């Protein structure tokens, strides 16, 4: 089968991309000091054939962190490390966005600076939620999250500024775009959802109030990059880490309209099937999102080339992001183009470790594309 539509160029805001095969953000937990290095340069450089690479989720500050070995963007060293990654991708003709991340309550004192409590919209523990910590013996593993403290109203502008400063560092590092991570039950998603946001100030209660903080973050990032270089990721209807929401569809529609007014480049909707089952959007949801958002729509979640081509031809999406297939197939777009078989990823090497299961997956010629 020929996938012609997947390989037509598209305009994402003010960025032109050559195809609609997007690399989804993938946490790989291979930066022990939170500074990207030569391994990350090789990994992302290998995948530069994507229409757009969206980086792994990147912590905007020390208190944004919930998983050890994940990268940051709050220090000069981290900024320089990411510049090396961006340069490697650009050298191969690729484009890359940095995903900006704050985990909120999905954390523990062992991960937080000075052993402080994680922060959240409300002091509600995520039942069943696990973060990733380093133990006293030097080993690392999953650990139940702790009960967060509720952010004081006067603290919220400071976190908005953390996003602004992270975006400024991303711009200096040369990223083509940034993506605001407001999905997967992390901090911004916690503010959006009724089950995790029990605030009584201007950031809680009504749908508009719950959306206020995420939209303030978007506005701050847009100040740095311009709306045409900013995207956002959402996961409507997700129930993860104890997060529940009574108004997911209404919130998604409201955000789409607000983001459209701001001229955002794209809206990235995640349909994760790794949480125990596919999320099913209600009938007409995709069509309603198309009507409400005038930028580009990207969907992600257990797609193959045929399903992606169909969605694009139905005009319910403009591009499709692929996650796990990109782990094991650095040349994924070319494999789709020639209908080549896909390599299956090794689940045991998804998180942590070294080059094994990271930069050693073969290209179609069974060779390896290495940098440096």
PDB file of N, CA and C in Angstrom, residues 285-330:
ATOM      1  N   UNK A 285     -16.155  13.511  18.411  1.00  0.00           N
ATOM      2  CA  UNK A 285     -15.178  14.324  19.151  1.00  0.00           C
ATOM      3  C   UNK A 285     -14.109  14.896  18.222  1.00  0.00           C
ATOM      4  N   UNK A 286     -13.561  14.061  17.358  1.00  0.00           N
ATOM      5  CA  UNK A 286     -12.499  14.532  16.465  1.00  0.00           C
ATOM      6  C   UNK A 286     -13.005  15.641  15.538  1.00  0.00           C
ATOM      7  N   UNK A 287     -14.206  15.449  15.032  1.00  0.00           N
ATOM      8  CA  UNK A 287     -14.782  16.455  14.151  1.00  0.00           C
ATOM      9  C   UNK A 287     -15.014  17.776  14.889  1.00  0.00           C
ATOM     10  N   UNK A 288     -15.459  17.678  16.161  1.00  0.00           N
ATOM     11  CA  UNK A 288     -15.662  18.879  16.968  1.00  0.00           C
ATOM     12  C   UNK A 288     -14.333  19.596  17.243  1.00  0.00           C
ATOM     13  N   UNK A 289     -13.278  18.823  17.475  1.00  0.00           N
ATOM     14  CA  UNK A 289     -11.981  19.445  17.706  1.00  0.00           C
ATOM     15  C   UNK A 289     -11.504  20.151  16.443  1.00  0.00           C
ATOM     16  N   UNK A 290     -11.762  19.580  15.305  1.00  0.00           N
ATOM     17  CA  UNK A 290     -11.392  20.212  14.044  1.00  0.00           C
ATOM     18  C   UNK A 290     -12.118  21.548  13.873  1.00  0.00           C
ATOM     19  N   UNK A 291     -13.375  21.586  14.266  1.00  0.00           N
ATOM     20  CA  UNK A 291     -14.146  22.821  14.136  1.00  0.00           C
ATOM     21  C   UNK A 291     -13.667  23.897  15.100  1.00  0.00           C
ATOM     22  N   UNK A 292     -13.202  23.487  16.276  1.00  0.00           N
ATOM     23  CA  UNK A 292     -12.864  24.445  17.322  1.00  0.00           C
ATOM     24  C   UNK A 292     -11.418  24.932  17.278  1.00  0.00           C
ATOM     25  N   UNK A 293     -10.532  24.177  16.634  1.00  0.00           N
ATOM     26  CA  UNK A 293      -9.113  24.547  16.617  1.00  0.00           C
ATOM     27  C   UNK A 293      -8.673  24.763  15.183  1.00  0.00           C
ATOM     28  N   UNK A 294      -8.122  25.944  14.903  1.00  0.00           N
ATOM     29  CA  UNK A 294      -7.761  26.249  13.522  1.00  0.00           C
ATOM     30  C   UNK A 294      -6.295  26.016  13.198  1.00  0.00           C
ATOM     31  N   UNK A 295      -5.517  25.516  14.163  1.00  0.00           N
ATOM     32  CA  UNK A 295      -4.149  25.107  13.879  1.00  0.00           C
ATOM     33  C   UNK A 295      -4.128  23.657  13.411  1.00  0.00           C
ATOM     34  N   UNK A 296      -2.955  23.054  13.426  1.00  0.00           N
ATOM     35  CA  UNK A 296      -2.820  21.655  13.022  1.00  0.00           C
ATOM     36  C   UNK A 296      -3.164  20.731  14.182  1.00  0.00           C
ATOM     37  N   UNK A 297      -3.771  19.600  13.864  1.00  0.00           N
ATOM     38  CA  UNK A 297      -4.085  18.559  14.841  1.00  0.00           C
ATOM     39  C   UNK A 297      -3.141  17.380  14.631  1.00  0.00           C
ATOM     40  N   UNK A 298      -2.594  16.895  15.731  1.00  0.00           N
ATOM     41  CA  UNK A 298      -1.756  15.693  15.724  1.00  0.00           C
ATOM     42  C   UNK A 298      -2.376  14.706  16.692  1.00  0.00           C
ATOM     43  N   UNK A 299      -2.538  13.469  16.254  1.00  0.00           N
ATOM     44  CA  UNK A 299      -3.017  12.413  17.144  1.00  0.00           C
ATOM     45  C   UNK A 299      -1.920  11.382  17.333  1.00  0.00           C
ATOM     46  N   UNK A 300      -1.938  10.724  18.488  1.00  0.00           N
ATOM     47  CA  UNK A 300      -0.918   9.741  18.834  1.00  0.00           C
ATOM     48  C   UNK A 300      -1.565   8.633  19.652  1.00  0.00           C
ATOM     49  N   UNK A 301      -1.227   7.378  19.350  1.00  0.00           N
ATOM     50  CA  UNK A 301      -1.729   6.285  20.167  1.00  0.00           C
ATOM     51  C   UNK A 301      -1.966   5.016  19.397  1.00  0.00           C
ATOM     52  N   UNK A 302      -0.958   4.136  19.323  1.00  0.00           N
ATOM     53  CA  UNK A 302      -1.104   2.805  18.736  1.00  0.00           C
ATOM     54  C   UNK A 302      -1.474   2.867  17.257  1.00  0.00           C
ATOM     55  N   UNK A 303      -0.954   3.852  16.546  1.00  0.00           N
ATOM     56  CA  UNK A 303      -1.204   3.965  15.110  1.00  0.00           C
ATOM     57  C   UNK A 303      -0.195   3.146  14.318  1.00  0.00           C
ATOM     58  N   UNK A 304      -0.637   2.659  13.157  1.00  0.00           N
ATOM     59  CA  UNK A 304       0.284   2.177  12.143  1.00  0.00           C
ATOM     60  C   UNK A 304       0.129   3.086  10.932  1.00  0.00           C
ATOM     61  N   UNK A 305       0.895   2.829   9.877  1.00  0.00           N
ATOM     62  CA  UNK A 305       0.871   3.726   8.716  1.00  0.00           C
ATOM     63  C   UNK A 305      -0.504   3.772   8.069  1.00  0.00           C
ATOM     64  N   UNK A 306      -1.182   2.643   8.000  1.00  0.00           N
ATOM     65  CA  UNK A 306      -2.479   2.611   7.335  1.00  0.00           C
ATOM     66  C   UNK A 306      -3.520   3.426   8.099  1.00  0.00           C
ATOM     67  N   UNK A 307      -3.585   3.248   9.417  1.00  0.00           N
ATOM     68  CA  UNK A 307      -4.532   4.025  10.220  1.00  0.00           C
ATOM     69  C   UNK A 307      -4.212   5.504  10.163  1.00  0.00           C
ATOM     70  N   UNK A 308      -2.925   5.830  10.167  1.00  0.00           N
ATOM     71  CA  UNK A 308      -2.529   7.240  10.099  1.00  0.00           C
ATOM     72  C   UNK A 308      -2.968   7.852   8.778  1.00  0.00           C
ATOM     73  N   UNK A 309      -2.707   7.151   7.688  1.00  0.00           N
ATOM     74  CA  UNK A 309      -3.106   7.646   6.366  1.00  0.00           C
ATOM     75  C   UNK A 309      -4.620   7.854   6.298  1.00  0.00           C
ATOM     76  N   UNK A 310      -5.365   6.922   6.875  1.00  0.00           N
ATOM     77  CA  UNK A 310      -6.828   7.024   6.847  1.00  0.00           C
ATOM     78  C   UNK A 310      -7.303   8.247   7.617  1.00  0.00           C
ATOM     79  N   UNK A 311      -6.760   8.460   8.818  1.00  0.00           N
ATOM     80  CA  UNK A 311      -7.171   9.615   9.626  1.00  0.00           C
ATOM     81  C   UNK A 311      -6.889  10.924   8.895  1.00  0.00           C
ATOM     82  N   UNK A 312      -5.745  11.010   8.272  1.00  0.00           N
ATOM     83  CA  UNK A 312      -5.394  12.243   7.567  1.00  0.00           C
ATOM     84  C   UNK A 312      -6.334  12.452   6.386  1.00  0.00           C
ATOM     85  N   UNK A 313      -6.610  11.393   5.657  1.00  0.00           N
ATOM     86  CA  UNK A 313      -7.513  11.510   4.506  1.00  0.00           C
ATOM     87  C   UNK A 313      -8.939  11.827   4.924  1.00  0.00           C
ATOM     88  N   UNK A 314      -9.319  11.448   6.139  1.00  0.00           N
ATOM     89  CA  UNK A 314     -10.649  11.792   6.667  1.00  0.00           C
ATOM     90  C   UNK A 314     -10.703  13.233   7.174  1.00  0.00           C
ATOM     91  N   UNK A 315      -9.547  13.893   7.197  1.00  0.00           N
ATOM     92  CA  UNK A 315      -9.431  15.279   7.659  1.00  0.00           C
ATOM     93  C   UNK A 315      -9.751  15.446   9.143  1.00  0.00           C
ATOM     94  N   UNK A 316      -9.559  14.389   9.915  1.00  0.00           N
ATOM     95  CA  UNK A 316      -9.699  14.537  11.363  1.00  0.00           C
ATOM     96  C   UNK A 316      -8.349  14.774  12.035  1.00  0.00           C
ATOM     97  N   UNK A 317      -7.263  14.646  11.289  1.00  0.00           N
ATOM     98  CA  UNK A 317      -5.938  14.973  11.797  1.00  0.00           C
ATOM     99  C   UNK A 317      -5.086  15.451  10.644  1.00  0.00           C
ATOM    100  N   UNK A 318      -3.994  16.154  10.986  1.00  0.00           N
ATOM    101  CA  UNK A 318      -3.069  16.632   9.970  1.00  0.00           C
ATOM    102  C   UNK A 318      -1.777  15.832   9.949  1.00  0.00           C
ATOM    103  N   UNK A 319      -1.441  15.227  11.085  1.00  0.00           N
ATOM    104  CA  UNK A 319      -0.232  14.418  11.205  1.00  0.00           C
ATOM    105  C   UNK A 319      -0.466  13.425  12.333  1.00  0.00           C
ATOM    106  N   UNK A 320       0.375  12.396  12.383  1.00  0.00           N
ATOM    107  CA  UNK A 320       0.250  11.361  13.410  1.00  0.00           C
ATOM    108  C   UNK A 320       1.613  11.151  14.059  1.00  0.00           C
ATOM    109  N   UNK A 321       1.624  11.084  15.389  1.00  0.00           N
ATOM    110  CA  UNK A 321       2.858  10.848  16.140  1.00  0.00           C
ATOM    111  C   UNK A 321       2.963   9.373  16.501  1.00  0.00           C
ATOM    112  N   UNK A 322       4.172   8.856  16.382  1.00  0.00           N
ATOM    113  CA  UNK A 322       4.455   7.448  16.672  1.00  0.00           C
ATOM    114  C   UNK A 322       5.476   7.387  17.797  1.00  0.00           C
ATOM    115  N   UNK A 323       5.192   6.550  18.802  1.00  0.00           N
ATOM    116  CA  UNK A 323       6.074   6.421  19.939  1.00  0.00           C
ATOM    117  C   UNK A 323       6.926   5.175  19.885  1.00  0.00           C
ATOM    118  N   UNK A 324       6.396   4.069  20.382  1.00  0.00           N
ATOM    119  CA  UNK A 324       7.179   2.834  20.454  1.00  0.00           C
ATOM    120  C   UNK A 324       7.763   2.385  19.124  1.00  0.00           C
ATOM    121  N   UNK A 325       7.053   2.541  17.989  1.00  0.00           N
ATOM    122  CA  UNK A 325       7.711   2.171  16.725  1.00  0.00           C
ATOM    123  C   UNK A 325       9.005   2.937  16.462  1.00  0.00           C
ATOM    124  N   UNK A 326       9.091   4.179  16.979  1.00  0.00           N
ATOM    125  CA  UNK A 326      10.305   4.965  16.763  1.00  0.00           C
ATOM    126  C   UNK A 326      11.454   4.502  17.644  1.00  0.00           C
ATOM    127  N   UNK A 327      11.157   3.827  18.744  1.00  0.00           N
ATOM    128  CA  UNK A 327      12.234   3.317  19.584  1.00  0.00           C
ATOM    129  C   UNK A 327      13.101   2.344  18.796  1.00  0.00           C
ATOM    130  N   UNK A 328      12.462   1.421  18.078  1.00  0.00           N
ATOM    131  CA  UNK A 328      13.181   0.331  17.419  1.00  0.00           C
ATOM    132  C   UNK A 328      13.411   0.553  15.933  1.00  0.00           C
ATOM    133  N   UNK A 329      12.868   1.659  15.388  1.00  0.00           N
ATOM    134  CA  UNK A 329      12.988   1.902  13.951  1.00  0.00           C
ATOM    135  C   UNK A 329      13.413   3.355  13.724  1.00  0.00           C
ATOM    136  N   UNK A 330      14.717   3.631  13.804  1.00  0.00           N
ATOM    137  CA  UNK A 330      15.153   5.013  13.637  1.00  0.00           C
ATOM    138  C   UNK A 330      14.806   5.589  12.266  1.00  0.00           C
TER     139      UNK A 330
END
